Coordinates of C-alpha atoms in Angstrom, one line a residue:
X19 CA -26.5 16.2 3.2
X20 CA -23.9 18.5 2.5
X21 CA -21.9 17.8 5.3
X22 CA -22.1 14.4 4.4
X23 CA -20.8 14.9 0.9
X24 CA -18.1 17.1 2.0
X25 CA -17.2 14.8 5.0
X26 CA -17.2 12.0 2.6
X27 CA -14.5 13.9 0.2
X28 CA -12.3 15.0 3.1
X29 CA -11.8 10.9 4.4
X30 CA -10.8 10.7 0.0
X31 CA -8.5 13.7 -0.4
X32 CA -6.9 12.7 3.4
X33 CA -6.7 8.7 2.6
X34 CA -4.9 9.8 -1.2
X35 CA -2.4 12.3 0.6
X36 CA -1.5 10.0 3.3
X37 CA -0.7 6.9 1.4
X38 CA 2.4 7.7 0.7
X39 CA 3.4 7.3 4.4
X40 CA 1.0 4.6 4.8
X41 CA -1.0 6.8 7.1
X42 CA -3.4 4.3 9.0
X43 CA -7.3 4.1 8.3
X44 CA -7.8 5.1 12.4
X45 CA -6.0 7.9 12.3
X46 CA -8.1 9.5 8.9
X47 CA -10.9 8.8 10.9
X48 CA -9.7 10.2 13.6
X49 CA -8.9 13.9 11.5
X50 CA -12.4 13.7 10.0
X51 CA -14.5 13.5 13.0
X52 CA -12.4 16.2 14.4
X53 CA -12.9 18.2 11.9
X54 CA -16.9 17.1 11.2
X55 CA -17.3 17.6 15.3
X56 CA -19.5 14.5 14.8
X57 CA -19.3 10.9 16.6
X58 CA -17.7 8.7 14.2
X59 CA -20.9 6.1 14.4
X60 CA -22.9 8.8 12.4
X61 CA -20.3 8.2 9.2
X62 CA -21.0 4.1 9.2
X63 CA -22.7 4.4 5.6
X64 CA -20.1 6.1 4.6
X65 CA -17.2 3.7 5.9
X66 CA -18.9 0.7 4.1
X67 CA -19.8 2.1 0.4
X68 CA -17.0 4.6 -0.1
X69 CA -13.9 3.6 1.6
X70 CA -13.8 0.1 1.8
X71 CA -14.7 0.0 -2.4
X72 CA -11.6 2.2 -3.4
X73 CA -8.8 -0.2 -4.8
X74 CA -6.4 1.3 -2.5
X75 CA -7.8 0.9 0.4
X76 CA -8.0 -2.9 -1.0
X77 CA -4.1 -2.8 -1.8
X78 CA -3.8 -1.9 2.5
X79 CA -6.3 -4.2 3.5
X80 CA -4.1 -7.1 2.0
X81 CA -2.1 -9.9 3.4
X82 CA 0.4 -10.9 1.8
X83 CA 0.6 -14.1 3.8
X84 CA -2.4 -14.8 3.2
X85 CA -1.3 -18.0 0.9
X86 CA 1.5 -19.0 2.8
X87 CA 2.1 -22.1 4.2
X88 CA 2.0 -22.8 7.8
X89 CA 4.3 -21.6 10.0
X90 CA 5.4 -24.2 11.7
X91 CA 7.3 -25.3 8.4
X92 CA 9.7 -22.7 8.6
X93 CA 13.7 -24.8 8.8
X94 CA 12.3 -27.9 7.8
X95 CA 15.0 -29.7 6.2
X96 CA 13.6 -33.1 5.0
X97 CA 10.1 -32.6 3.4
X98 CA 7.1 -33.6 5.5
X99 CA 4.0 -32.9 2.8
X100 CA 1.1 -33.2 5.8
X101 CA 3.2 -30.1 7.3
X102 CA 1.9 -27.6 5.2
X103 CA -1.8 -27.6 5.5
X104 CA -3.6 -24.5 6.7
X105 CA -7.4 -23.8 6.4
X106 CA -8.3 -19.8 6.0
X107 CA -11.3 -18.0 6.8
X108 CA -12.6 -16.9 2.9
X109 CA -15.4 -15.0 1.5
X110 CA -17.9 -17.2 -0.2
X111 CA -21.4 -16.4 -2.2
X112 CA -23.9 -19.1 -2.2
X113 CA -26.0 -19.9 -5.4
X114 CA -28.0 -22.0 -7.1
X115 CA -25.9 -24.2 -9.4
X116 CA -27.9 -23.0 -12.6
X117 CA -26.7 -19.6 -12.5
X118 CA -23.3 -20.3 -11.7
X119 CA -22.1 -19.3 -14.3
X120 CA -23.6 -16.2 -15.1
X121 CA -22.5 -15.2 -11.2
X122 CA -18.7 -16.1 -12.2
X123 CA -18.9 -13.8 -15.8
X124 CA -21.0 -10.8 -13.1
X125 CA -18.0 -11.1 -10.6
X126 CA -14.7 -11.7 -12.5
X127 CA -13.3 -9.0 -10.5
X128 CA -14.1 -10.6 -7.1
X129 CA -13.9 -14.1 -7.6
X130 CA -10.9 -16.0 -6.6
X131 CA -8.3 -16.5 -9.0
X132 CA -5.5 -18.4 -8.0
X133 CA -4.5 -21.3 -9.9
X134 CA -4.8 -24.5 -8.3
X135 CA -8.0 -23.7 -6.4
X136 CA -11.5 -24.4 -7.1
X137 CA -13.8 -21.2 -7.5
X138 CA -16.7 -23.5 -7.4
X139 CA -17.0 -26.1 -4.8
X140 CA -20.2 -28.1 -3.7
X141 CA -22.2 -27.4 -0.7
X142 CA -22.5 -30.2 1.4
X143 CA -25.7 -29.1 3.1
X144 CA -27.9 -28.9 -0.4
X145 CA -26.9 -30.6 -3.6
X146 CA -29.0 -27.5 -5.5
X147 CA -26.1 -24.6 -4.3
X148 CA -22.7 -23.9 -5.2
X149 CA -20.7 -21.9 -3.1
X150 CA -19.1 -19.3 -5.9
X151 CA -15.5 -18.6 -4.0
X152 CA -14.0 -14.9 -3.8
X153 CA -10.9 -13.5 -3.5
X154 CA -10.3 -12.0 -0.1
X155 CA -7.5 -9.6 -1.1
X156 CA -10.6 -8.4 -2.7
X157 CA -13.3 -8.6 -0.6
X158 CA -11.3 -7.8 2.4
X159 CA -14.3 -6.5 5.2
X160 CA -16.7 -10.3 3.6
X161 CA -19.3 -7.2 1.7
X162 CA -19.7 -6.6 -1.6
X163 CA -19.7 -3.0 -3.4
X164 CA -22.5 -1.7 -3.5
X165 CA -22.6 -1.9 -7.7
X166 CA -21.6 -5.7 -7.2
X167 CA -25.0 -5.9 -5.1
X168 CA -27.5 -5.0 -7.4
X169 CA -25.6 -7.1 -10.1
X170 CA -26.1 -9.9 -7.7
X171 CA -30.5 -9.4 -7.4
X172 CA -30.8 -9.0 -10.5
X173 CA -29.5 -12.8 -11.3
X174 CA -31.7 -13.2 -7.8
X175 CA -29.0 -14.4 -5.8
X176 CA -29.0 -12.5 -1.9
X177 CA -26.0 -10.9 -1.8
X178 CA -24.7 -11.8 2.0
X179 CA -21.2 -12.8 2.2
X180 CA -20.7 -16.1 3.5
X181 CA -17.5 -17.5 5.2
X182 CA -16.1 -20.6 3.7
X183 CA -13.3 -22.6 5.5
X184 CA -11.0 -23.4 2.6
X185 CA -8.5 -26.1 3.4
X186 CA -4.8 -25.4 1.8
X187 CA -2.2 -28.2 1.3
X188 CA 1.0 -28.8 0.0
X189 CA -0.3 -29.4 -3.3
X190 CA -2.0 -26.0 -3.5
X191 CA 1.3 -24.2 -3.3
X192 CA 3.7 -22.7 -5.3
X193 CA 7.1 -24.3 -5.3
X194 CA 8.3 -20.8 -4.4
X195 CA 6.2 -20.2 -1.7
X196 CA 7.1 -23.3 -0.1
X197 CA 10.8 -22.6 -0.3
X198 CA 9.8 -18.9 1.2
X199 CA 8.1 -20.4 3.8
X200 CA 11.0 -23.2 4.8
X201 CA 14.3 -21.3 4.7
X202 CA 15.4 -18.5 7.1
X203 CA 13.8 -15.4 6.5
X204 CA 15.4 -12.8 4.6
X205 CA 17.6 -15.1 3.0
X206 CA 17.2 -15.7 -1.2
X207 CA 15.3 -18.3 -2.3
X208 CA 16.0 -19.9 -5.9
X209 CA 13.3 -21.4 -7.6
X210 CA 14.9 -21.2 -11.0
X211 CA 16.5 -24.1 -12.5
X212 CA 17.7 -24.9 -16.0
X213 CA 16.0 -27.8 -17.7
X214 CA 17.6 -30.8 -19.6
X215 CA 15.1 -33.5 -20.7
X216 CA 14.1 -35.4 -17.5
X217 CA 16.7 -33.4 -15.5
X218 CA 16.6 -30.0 -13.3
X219 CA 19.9 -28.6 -13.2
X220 CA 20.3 -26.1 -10.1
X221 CA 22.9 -23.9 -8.7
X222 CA 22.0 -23.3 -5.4
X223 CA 24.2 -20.6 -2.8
X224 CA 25.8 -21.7 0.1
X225 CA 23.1 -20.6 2.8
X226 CA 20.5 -22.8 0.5
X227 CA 22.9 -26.5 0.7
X228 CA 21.7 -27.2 4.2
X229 CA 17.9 -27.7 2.5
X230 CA 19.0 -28.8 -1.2
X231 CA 17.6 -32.1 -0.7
X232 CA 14.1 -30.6 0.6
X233 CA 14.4 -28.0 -2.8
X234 CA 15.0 -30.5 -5.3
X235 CA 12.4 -32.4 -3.9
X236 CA 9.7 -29.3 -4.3
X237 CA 11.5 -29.0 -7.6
X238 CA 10.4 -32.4 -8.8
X239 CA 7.0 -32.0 -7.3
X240 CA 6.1 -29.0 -8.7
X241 CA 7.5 -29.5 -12.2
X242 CA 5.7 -32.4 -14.3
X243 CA 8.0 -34.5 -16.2
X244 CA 11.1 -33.6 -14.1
X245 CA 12.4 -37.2 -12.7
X246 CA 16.0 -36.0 -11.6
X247 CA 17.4 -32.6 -9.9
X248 CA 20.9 -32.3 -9.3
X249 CA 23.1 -29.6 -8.4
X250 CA 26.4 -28.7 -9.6
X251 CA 29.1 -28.7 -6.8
X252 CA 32.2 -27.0 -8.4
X253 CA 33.2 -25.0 -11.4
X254 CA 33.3 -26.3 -14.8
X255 CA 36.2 -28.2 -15.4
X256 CA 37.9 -26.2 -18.4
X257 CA 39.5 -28.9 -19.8
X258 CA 36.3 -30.8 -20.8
X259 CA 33.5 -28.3 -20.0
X260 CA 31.9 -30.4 -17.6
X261 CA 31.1 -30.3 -13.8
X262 CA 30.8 -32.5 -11.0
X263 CA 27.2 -32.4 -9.9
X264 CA 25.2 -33.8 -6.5
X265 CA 21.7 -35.9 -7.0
X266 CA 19.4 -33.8 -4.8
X267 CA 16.2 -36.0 -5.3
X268 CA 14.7 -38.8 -7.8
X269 CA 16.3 -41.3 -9.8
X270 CA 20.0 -41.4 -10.5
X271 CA 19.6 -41.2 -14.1
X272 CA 21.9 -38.7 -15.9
X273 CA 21.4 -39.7 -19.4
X274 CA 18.6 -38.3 -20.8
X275 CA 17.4 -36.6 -24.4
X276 CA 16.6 -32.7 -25.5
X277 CA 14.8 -30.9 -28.1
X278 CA 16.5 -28.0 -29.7
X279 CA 15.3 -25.9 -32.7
X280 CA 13.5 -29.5 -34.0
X281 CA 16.4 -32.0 -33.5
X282 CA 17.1 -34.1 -30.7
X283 CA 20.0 -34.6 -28.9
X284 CA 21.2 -37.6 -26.7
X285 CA 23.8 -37.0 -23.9
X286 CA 25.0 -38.2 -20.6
X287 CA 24.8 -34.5 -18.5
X288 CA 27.4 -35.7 -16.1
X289 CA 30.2 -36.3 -19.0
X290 CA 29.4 -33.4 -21.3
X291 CA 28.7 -29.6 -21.4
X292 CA 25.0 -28.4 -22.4
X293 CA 23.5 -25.5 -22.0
X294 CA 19.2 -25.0 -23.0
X295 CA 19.9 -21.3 -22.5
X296 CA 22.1 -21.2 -25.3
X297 CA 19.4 -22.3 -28.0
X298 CA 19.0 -19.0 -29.5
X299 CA 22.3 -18.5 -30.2
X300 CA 23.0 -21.9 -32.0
X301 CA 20.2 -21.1 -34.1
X302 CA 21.7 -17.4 -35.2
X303 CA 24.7 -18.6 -36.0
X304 CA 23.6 -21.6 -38.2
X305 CA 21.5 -19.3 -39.9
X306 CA 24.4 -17.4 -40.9
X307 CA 25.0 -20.3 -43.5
X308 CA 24.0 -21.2 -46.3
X309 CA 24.0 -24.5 -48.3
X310 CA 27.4 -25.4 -49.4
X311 CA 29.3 -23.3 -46.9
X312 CA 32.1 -24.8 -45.0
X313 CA 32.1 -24.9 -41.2
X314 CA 34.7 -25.7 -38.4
X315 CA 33.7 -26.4 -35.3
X316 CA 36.8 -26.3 -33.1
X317 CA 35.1 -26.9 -29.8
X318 CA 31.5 -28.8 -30.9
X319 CA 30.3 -30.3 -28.3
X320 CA 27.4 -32.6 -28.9
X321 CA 26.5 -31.0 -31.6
X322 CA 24.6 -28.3 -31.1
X323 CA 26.1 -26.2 -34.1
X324 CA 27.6 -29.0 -36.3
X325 CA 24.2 -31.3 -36.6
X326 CA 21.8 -28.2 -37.7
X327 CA 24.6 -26.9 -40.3
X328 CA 25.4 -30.7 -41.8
X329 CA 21.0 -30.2 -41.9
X330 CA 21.5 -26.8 -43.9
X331 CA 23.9 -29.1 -46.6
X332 CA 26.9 -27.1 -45.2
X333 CA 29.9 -29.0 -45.3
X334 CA 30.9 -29.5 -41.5
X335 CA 34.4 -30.8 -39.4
X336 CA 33.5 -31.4 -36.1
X337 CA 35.8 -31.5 -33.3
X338 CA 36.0 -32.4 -29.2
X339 CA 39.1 -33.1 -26.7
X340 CA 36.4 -34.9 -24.7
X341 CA 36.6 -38.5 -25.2
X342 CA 32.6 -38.4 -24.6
X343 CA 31.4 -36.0 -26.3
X344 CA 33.0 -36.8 -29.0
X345 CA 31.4 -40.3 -28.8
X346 CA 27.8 -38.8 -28.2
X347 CA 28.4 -35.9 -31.3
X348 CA 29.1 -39.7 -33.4
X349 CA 25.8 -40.9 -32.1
X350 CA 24.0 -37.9 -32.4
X351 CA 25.1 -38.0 -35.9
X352 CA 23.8 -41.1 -36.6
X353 CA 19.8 -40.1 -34.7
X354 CA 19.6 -36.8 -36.8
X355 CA 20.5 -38.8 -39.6
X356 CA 23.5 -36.6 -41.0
X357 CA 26.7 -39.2 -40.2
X358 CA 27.7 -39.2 -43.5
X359 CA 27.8 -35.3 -44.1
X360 CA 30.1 -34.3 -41.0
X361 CA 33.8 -35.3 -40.0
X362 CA 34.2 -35.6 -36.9
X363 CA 37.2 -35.4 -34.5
X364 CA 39.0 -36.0 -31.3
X365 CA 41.9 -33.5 -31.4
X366 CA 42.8 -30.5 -29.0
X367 CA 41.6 -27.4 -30.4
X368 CA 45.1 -26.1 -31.6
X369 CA 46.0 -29.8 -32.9
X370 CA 42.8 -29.4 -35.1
X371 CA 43.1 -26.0 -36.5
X372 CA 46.7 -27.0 -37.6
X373 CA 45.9 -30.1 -38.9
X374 CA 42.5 -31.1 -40.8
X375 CA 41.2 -27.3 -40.9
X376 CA 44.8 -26.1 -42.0
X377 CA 44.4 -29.2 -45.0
X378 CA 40.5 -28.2 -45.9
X379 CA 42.0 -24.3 -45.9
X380 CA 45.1 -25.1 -47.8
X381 CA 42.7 -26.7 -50.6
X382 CA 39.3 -24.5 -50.2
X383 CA 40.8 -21.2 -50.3
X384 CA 42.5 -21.4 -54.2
X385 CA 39.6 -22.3 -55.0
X386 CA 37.3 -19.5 -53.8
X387 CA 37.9 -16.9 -56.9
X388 CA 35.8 -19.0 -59.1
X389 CA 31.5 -17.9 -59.1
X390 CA 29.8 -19.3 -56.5
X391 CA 32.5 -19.2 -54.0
X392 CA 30.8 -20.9 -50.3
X393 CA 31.8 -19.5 -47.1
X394 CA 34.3 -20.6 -44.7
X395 CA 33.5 -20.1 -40.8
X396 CA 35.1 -21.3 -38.0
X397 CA 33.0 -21.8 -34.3
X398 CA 34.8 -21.4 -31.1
X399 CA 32.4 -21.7 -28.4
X400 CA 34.8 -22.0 -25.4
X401 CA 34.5 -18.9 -23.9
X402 CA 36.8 -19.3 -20.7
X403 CA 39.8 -20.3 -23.2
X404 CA 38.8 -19.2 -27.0
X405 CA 40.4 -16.2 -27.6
X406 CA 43.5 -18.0 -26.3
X407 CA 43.3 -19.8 -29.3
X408 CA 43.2 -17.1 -31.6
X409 CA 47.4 -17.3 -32.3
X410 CA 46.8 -20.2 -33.7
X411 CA 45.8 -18.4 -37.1
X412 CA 49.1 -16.3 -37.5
X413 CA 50.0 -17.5 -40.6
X414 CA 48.9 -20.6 -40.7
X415 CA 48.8 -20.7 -44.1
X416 CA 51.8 -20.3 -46.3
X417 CA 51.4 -18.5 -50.2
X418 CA 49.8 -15.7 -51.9
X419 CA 46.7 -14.2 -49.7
X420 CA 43.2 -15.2 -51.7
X421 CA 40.2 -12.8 -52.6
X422 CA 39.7 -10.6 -49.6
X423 CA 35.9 -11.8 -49.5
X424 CA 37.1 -15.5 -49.2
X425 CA 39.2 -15.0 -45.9
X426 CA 37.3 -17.1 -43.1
X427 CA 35.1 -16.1 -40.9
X428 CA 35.6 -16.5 -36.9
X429 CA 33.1 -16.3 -34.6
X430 CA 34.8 -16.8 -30.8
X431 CA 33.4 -16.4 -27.6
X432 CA 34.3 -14.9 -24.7
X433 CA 33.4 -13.7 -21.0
X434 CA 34.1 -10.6 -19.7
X435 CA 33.6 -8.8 -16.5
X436 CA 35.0 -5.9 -17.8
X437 CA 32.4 -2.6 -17.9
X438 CA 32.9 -2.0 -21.4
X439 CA 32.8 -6.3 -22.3
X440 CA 32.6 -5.6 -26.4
X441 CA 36.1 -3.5 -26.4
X442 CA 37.4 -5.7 -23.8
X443 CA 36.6 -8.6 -26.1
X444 CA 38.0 -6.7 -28.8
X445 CA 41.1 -5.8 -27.3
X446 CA 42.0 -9.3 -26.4
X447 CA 41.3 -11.2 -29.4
X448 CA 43.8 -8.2 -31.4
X449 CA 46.4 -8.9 -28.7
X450 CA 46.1 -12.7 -29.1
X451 CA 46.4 -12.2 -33.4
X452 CA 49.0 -9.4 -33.3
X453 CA 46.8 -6.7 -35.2
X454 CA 43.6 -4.6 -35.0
X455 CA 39.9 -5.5 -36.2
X456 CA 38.9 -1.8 -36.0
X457 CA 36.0 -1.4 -38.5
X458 CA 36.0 -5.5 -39.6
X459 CA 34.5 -7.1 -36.7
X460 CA 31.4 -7.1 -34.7
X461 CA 30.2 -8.2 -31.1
X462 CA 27.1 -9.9 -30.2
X463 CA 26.1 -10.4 -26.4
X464 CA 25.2 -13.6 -25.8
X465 CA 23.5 -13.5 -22.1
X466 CA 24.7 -12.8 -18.8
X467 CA 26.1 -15.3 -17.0
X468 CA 26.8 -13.4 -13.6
X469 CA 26.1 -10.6 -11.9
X470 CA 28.6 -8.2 -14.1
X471 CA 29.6 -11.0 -15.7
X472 CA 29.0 -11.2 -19.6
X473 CA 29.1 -13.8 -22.4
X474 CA 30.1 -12.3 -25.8
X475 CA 30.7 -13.4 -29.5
X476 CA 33.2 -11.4 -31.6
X477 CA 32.9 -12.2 -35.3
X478 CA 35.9 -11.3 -37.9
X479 CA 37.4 -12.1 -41.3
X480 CA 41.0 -13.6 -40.2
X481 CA 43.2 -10.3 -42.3
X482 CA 45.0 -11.9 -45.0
X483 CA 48.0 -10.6 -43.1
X484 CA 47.5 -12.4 -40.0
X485 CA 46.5 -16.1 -41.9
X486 CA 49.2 -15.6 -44.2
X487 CA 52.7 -16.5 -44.5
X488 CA 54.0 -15.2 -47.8
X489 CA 57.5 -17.3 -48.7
X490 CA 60.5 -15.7 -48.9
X491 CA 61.4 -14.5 -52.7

């Protein structure tokens, strides 16, 4: 018995040393009955109740293919469904359907958990059973621990392992283990996608473009609701912040409607910019303001920052060079019902902040030393060409600075590749106004857009100095 115990605790200390160098279960074996000078047939017992119940040797027992598709599937271009179906080998308890359920709470550790699959199915031979189905990452050898057992007779159910022949098909995949399964080995897969109403918005790399129609397809499958996936195929054009884009699969269809922070949005997604990801940051800015505040939106959109700040009884000027999304921020207007609280324009973004924000400016900031002054701020979210636009405020007023805590406040975006992105930011948006923000501004990052690729917001009072032109005496 001794030699048992200590033959048994020499395979556990050997198996824990070796792991890191994924040392083989054979070649333990092998060192113990060396060093037991026993046949390994007298350790059997042994092999079954200790080794084969430690998680790790579970973790080495695994195959990751388990769930994968079949083979034969790898470089299909054009989707064939039938393709995909595989039937595994899988441990399997049978019980009677009564205690089913006490069985499934006894075994949540062993039973199969994968979503999409049943863990109870019917068996065909007797209408009384149930075969309870297990994981085999987790029952690996088709035997239960030995704890697992005696669980098992006491609910009087025999504890032999049956082997169930469980049919996989496309519809029991995941969309990214289909596209792991279908494109070259080694190569990326993107299952990711950005989500507009009925749309699926993808970006997909070069080596991916031979399958993109087979991806948006698995796309539309897998995603409930999603009617259209589309691709973009070049940059976005800077002059209107839109893209030209490729229908990968469903209907043509490109107008569609969106949620965001409770109000909805109508737009046509091949004529206009949006971006879901930017949601967050809408809604941190507009709760910046506060009811009777002024804002300028230089570069609006559809609305996305106009819309909720006219809902917050902000006094808003809205403003697009593109002739359509100008005409959907109108009509967006109208569905959240706040038309009659924002101007809206069709101007370039230096044309407006020389014209109707220089006028609202002109006649707002006098004003401002009296109680109850509102806040002026001024949006730029065009962060490939904002801070281009930032010259536009040297003096663009004319007379006698107002109260320091009146001065507008900007909030521009920006990208930057630069290590350091909030000083590069910085830097750029004091060379564009002629003077330094040191100590009266602040950066927010936004998200990344790119590998070492940032999107930032750098928000300042204009210095009286820079907005103002005082007149010769």
């Amino acid at each position: 018995l001794w030699r048992l115990g200590y033959c048994a605790r020499l395979l556990k200390t050997n198996h824990f040393r070796t792991a890191a160098s994924n040392t083989s279960f054979p070649a333990v074996w092998m060192l113990l009955a060396q060093r037991s000078g026993r046949i390994p047939g007298f350790f059997v017992v042994v092999k079954k109740n200790t080794f084969f119940t430690m998680p790790e040797t579970m973790e080495d027992k695994t195959n990751p293919e388990l769930y994968l598709p079949h083979p034969g599937v790898r470089g299909m271009t054009l989707l064939n469904r039938e393709a995909f179906k595989r039937t595994l080998v899988v441990p399997a308890l049978k019980v009677k359907k009564e205690i089913v359920h006490s069985v499934l709470k006894s075994l949540k550790q062993s039973v199969l958990q994968r979503p999409g699959l049943k863990r109870v199915v019917e068996d065909p031979e007797d209408e009384d059973n149930r075969f309870v189905i297990l994981d085999p990452h987790k029952v690996p050898e088709f035997s239960l621990a030995e704890s697992e057992q005696q669980v098992l007779k006491q609910l009087g159910v025999h504890p032999e392992v049956s082997r169930y022949h469980l049919e996989l098909t496309y519809e029991n995949f995941k969309s990214e283990e289909i596209l792991r399964a279908v494109l070259p080995e080694g190569q990326e897969v993107t299952s990711g996608f950005s989500r507009v109403g009925h749309i699926a918005h993808l970006n997909l790399r070069d080596h991916q473009l031979p399958y993109r129609h087979l991806i948006g397809q698995v796309i539309m499958d897998k995603n409930p609701g999603i009617t259209c996936v589309v691709n973009k195929t070049n940059i976005i054009d800077s002059t209107y912040r839109n893209f030209e884009m490729e229908v990968l699969a469903g209907e043509n269809n490109l107008v569609t409607k969106v949620k965001e922070n409770n109000l909805t949005y109508e737009l046509d997604f091949s004529k206009v910019y949006w971006n879901p990801r930017l949601s967050t940051e809408h809604s941190r800015i507009v709760q910046l303001l506060k009811a009777g505040d002024v804002l300028f939106d230089v570069f609006a959109g559809i609305g996305p920052f106009a819309i909720p700040a006219a809902k917050r009884k902000c006094r808003v000027f809205a403003n697009d060079l593109n002739p359509e999304s100008y005409t959907w921020l109108l009509h967006n207007c109208k569905l959240n019902k706040v038309d009659t609280k924002v101007k809206v324009f069709n101007m370039d973004g230096r044309d407006f902040l020389r014209g109707p924000v220089r006028e609202e400016l002109s006649k707002e900031l006098p004003l401002l030393k009296e109680e109850h002054k509102p806040a002026i701020h001024i949006v730029m979210n065009l962060p490939a060409l904002a801070l281009e636009f930032l010259d536009v405020f040297r003096h663009l007023l004319v007379g006698e600075p107002c109260s320091p805590a009146g001065l507008p406040t900007v909030h521009c975006y920006g990208f930057s590749k630069h290590s350091d992105p909030a000083r590069d930011i910085q830097e750029r948006a004091e060379a564009t106004l002629g003077t330094s923000l040191a100590g009266r501004c602040s950066t927010f990052l936004v998200r990344n857009v790119a590998p070492n690729k940032e999107m930032l917001c750098l928000s300042f009072q204009i210095p009286a100095d820079v907005l103002y032109k005082r007149p010769c005496p």
